[in-house]
mmCIF file of C-alpha atoms in Angstrom:
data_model
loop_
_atom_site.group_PDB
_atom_site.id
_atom_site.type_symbol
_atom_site.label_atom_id
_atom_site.label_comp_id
_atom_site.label_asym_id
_atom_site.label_seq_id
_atom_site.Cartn_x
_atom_site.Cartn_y
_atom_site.Cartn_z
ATOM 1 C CA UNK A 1 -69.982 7.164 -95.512
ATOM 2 C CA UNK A 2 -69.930 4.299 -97.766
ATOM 3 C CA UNK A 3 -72.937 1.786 -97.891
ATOM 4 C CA UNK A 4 -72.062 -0.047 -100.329
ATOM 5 C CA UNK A 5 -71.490 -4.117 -99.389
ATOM 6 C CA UNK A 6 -67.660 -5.139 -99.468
ATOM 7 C CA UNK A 7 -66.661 -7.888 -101.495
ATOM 8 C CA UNK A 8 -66.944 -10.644 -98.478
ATOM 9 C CA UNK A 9 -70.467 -9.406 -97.562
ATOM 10 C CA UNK A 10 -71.365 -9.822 -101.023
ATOM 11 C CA UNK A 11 -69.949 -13.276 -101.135
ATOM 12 C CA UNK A 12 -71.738 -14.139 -97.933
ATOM 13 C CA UNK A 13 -75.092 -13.296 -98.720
ATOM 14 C CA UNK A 14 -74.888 -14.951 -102.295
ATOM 15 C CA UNK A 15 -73.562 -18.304 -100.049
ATOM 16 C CA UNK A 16 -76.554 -17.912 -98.047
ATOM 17 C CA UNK A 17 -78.789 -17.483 -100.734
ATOM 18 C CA UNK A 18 -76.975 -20.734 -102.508
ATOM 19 C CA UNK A 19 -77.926 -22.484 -99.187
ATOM 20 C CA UNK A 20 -81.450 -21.483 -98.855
ATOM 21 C CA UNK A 21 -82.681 -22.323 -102.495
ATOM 22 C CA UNK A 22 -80.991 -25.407 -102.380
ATOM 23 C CA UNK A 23 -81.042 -26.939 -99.034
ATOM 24 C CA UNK A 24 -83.884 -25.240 -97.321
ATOM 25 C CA UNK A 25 -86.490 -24.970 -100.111
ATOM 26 C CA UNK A 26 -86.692 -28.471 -101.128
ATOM 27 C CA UNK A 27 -89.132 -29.555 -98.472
ATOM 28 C CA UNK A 28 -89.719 -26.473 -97.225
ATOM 29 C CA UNK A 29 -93.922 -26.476 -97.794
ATOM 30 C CA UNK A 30 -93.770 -30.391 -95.750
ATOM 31 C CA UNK A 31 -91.544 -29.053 -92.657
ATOM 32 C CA UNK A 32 -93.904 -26.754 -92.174
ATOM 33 C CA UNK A 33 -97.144 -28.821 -92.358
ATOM 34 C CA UNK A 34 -95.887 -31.716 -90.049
ATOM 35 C CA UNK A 35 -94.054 -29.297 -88.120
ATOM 36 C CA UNK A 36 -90.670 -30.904 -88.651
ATOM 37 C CA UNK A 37 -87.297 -29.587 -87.124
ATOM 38 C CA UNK A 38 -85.059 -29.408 -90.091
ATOM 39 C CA UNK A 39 -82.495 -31.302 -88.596
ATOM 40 C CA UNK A 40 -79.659 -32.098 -91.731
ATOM 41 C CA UNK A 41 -80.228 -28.275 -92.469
ATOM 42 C CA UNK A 42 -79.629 -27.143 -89.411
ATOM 43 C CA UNK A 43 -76.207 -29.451 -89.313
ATOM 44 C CA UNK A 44 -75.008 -27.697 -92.733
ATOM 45 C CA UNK A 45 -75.781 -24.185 -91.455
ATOM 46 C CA UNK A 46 -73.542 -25.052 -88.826
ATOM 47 C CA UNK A 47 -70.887 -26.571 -91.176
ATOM 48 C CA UNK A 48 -71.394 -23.546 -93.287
ATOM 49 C CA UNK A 49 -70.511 -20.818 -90.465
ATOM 50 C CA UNK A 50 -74.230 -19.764 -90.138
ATOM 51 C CA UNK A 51 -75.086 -20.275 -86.579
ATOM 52 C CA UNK A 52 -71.446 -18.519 -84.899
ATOM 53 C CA UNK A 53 -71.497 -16.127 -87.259
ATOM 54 C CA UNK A 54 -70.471 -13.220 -85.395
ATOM 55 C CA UNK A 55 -68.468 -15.830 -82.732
ATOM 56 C CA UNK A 56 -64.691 -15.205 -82.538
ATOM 57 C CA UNK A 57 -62.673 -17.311 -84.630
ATOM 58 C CA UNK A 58 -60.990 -18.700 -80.961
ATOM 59 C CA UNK A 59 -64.145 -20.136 -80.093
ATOM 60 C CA UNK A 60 -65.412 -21.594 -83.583
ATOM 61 C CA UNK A 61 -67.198 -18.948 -84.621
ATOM 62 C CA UNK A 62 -66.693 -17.158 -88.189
ATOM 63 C CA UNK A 63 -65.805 -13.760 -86.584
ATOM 64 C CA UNK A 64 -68.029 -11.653 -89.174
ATOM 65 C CA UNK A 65 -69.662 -8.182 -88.933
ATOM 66 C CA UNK A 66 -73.027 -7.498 -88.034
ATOM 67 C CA UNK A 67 -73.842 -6.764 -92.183
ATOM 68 C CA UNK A 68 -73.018 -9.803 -92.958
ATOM 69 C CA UNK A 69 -75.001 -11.564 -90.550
ATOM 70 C CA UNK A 70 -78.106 -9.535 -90.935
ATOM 71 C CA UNK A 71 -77.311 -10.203 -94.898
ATOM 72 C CA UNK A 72 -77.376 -13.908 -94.263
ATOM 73 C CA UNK A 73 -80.253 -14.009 -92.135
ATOM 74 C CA UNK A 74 -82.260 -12.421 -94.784
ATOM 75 C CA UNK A 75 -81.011 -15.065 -97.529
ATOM 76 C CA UNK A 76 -82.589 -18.045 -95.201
ATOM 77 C CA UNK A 77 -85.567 -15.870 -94.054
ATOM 78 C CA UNK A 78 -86.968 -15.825 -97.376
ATOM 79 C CA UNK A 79 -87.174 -19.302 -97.834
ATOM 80 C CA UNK A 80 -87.551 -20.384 -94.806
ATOM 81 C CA UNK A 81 -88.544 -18.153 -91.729
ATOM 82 C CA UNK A 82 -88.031 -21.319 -89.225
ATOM 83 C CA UNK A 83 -84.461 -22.007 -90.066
ATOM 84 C CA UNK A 84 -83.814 -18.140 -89.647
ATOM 85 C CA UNK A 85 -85.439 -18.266 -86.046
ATOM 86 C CA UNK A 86 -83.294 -20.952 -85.646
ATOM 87 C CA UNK A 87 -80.113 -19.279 -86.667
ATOM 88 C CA UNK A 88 -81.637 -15.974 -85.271
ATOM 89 C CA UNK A 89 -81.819 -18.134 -81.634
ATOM 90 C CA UNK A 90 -78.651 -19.546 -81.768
ATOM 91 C CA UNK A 91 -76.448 -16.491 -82.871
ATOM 92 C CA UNK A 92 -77.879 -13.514 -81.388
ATOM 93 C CA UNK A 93 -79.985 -15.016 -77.849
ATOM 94 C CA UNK A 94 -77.055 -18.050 -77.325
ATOM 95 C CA UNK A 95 -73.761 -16.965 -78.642
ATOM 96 C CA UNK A 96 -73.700 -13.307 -77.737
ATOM 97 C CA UNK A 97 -74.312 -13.610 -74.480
ATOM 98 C CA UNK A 98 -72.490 -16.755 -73.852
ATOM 99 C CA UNK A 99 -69.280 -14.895 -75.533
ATOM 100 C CA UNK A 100 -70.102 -11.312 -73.844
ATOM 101 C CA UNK A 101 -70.476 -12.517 -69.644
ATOM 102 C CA UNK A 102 -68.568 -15.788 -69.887
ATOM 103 C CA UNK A 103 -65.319 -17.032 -68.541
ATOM 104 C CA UNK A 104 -62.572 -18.298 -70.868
ATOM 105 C CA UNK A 105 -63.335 -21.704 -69.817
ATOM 106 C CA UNK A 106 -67.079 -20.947 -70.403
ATOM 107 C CA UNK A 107 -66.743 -19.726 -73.799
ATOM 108 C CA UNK A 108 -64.124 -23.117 -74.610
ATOM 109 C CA UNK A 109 -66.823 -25.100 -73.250
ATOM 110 C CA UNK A 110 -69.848 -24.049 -74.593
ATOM 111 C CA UNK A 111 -69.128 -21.278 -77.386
ATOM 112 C CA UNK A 112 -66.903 -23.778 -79.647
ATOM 113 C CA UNK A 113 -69.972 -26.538 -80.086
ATOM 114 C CA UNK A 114 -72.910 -23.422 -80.418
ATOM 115 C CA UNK A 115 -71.073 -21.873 -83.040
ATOM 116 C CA UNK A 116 -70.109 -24.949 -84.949
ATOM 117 C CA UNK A 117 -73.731 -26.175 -84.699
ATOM 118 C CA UNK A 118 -72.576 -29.543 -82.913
ATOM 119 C CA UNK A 119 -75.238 -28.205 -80.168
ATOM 120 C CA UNK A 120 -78.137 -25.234 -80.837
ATOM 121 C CA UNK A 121 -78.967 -22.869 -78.519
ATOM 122 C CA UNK A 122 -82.233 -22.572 -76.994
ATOM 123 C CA UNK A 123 -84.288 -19.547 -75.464
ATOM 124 C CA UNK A 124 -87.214 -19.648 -72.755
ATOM 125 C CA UNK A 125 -89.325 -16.889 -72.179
ATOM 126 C CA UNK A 126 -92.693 -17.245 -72.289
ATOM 127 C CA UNK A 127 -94.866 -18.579 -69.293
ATOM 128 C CA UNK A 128 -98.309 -19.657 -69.153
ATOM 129 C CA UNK A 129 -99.633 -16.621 -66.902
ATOM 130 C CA UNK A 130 -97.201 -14.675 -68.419
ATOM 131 C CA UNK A 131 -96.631 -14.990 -72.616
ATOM 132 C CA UNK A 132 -93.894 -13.495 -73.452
ATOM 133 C CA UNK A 133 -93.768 -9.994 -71.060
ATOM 134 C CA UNK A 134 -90.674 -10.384 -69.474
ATOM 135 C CA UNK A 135 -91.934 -8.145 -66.451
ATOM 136 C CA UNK A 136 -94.751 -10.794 -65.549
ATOM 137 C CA UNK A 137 -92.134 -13.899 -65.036
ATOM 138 C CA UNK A 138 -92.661 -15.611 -62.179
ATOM 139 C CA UNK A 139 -89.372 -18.087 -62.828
ATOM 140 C CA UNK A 140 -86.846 -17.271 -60.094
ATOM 141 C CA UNK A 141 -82.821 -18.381 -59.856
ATOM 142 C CA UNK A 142 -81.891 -18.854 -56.313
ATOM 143 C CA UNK A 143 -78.019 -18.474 -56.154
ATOM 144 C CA UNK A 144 -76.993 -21.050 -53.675
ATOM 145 C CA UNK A 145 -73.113 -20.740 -53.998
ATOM 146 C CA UNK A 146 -72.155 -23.478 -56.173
ATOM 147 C CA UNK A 147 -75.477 -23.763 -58.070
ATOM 148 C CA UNK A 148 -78.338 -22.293 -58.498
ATOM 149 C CA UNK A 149 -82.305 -23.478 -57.797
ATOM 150 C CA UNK A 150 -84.198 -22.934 -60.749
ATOM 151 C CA UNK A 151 -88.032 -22.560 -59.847
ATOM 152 C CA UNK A 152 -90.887 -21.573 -62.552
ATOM 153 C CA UNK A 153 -92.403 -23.103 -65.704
ATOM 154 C CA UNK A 154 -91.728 -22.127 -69.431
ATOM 155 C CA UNK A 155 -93.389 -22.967 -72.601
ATOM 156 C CA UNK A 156 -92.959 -22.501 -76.256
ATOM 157 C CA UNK A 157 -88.871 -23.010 -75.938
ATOM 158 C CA UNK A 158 -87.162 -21.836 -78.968
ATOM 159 C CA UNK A 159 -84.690 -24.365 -80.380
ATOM 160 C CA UNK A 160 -86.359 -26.272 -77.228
#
């Protein structure tokens, strides 16, 4: 078995890194403190490919391998861990799913903006009772044939 990175994985994670020293770290220290969603970042990571990374091509995204996603994740992570969450949120929670149990019209309609980073995914676990253990939720989804009823409270909503 070869481990060694091909020549686009390579080229990926050095574009990554490229992004995170210079559009992440300048200001990274003051998003932090004030607790700032980095916006314009956010909008070039989505130019760039970064949050439909693994997305087929069809629906916007950049169609790459797990590697390289994982490679570029770690680029942005050491700079800055919120943008990677971000990212993280958007690719792996949003996109996957979205592009794994949706229709075709589904994945036109929402996979094509997510991966682009028009629009960023969010994810809501936690509960107040509850934190984060998924087998303490008290949210319920009542399916009533055209729509559903959507009953419960979340906090801390990633991308939220």
């Amino acid at each position: 078995m070869d481990f060694n990175l091909s020549e686009e994985q390579l080229m990926i994670q050095q574009a990554a890194r490229d992004f995170a020293q210079n559009e992440l770290l300048p200001g990274v220290i003051e998003r932090d403190k004030e607790q700032k969603f980095p916006y314009e970042q956010v909008k070039k990571m989505g130019e760039l490919g970064f949050l439909g990374m693994m997305v087929d091509p069809k629906y916007g995204g950049a169609g790459m391998d797990s590697v390289s996603y994982v490679l570029a994740m770690e680029e942005i992570a050491k700079v800055d861990a919120s943008a990677a969450v971000i990212m993280s949120v958007n690719n792996s929670l949003v996109c996957a799913g979205l592009e794994k149990f949706c229709n075709e019209e589904q994945k036109m309609k929402y996979l094509k903006p997510l991966a682009s980073g028009e629009v960023i995914g969010a994810f809501a676990l936690s509960e107040p009772e509850a934190g984060s253990d998924a087998t303490s939720q008290k949210t319920t989804a009542v399916d009533m044939g055209d729509h559903y009823i959507l009953n419960g409270t979340k906090n801390w909503i990633t991308n939220g």
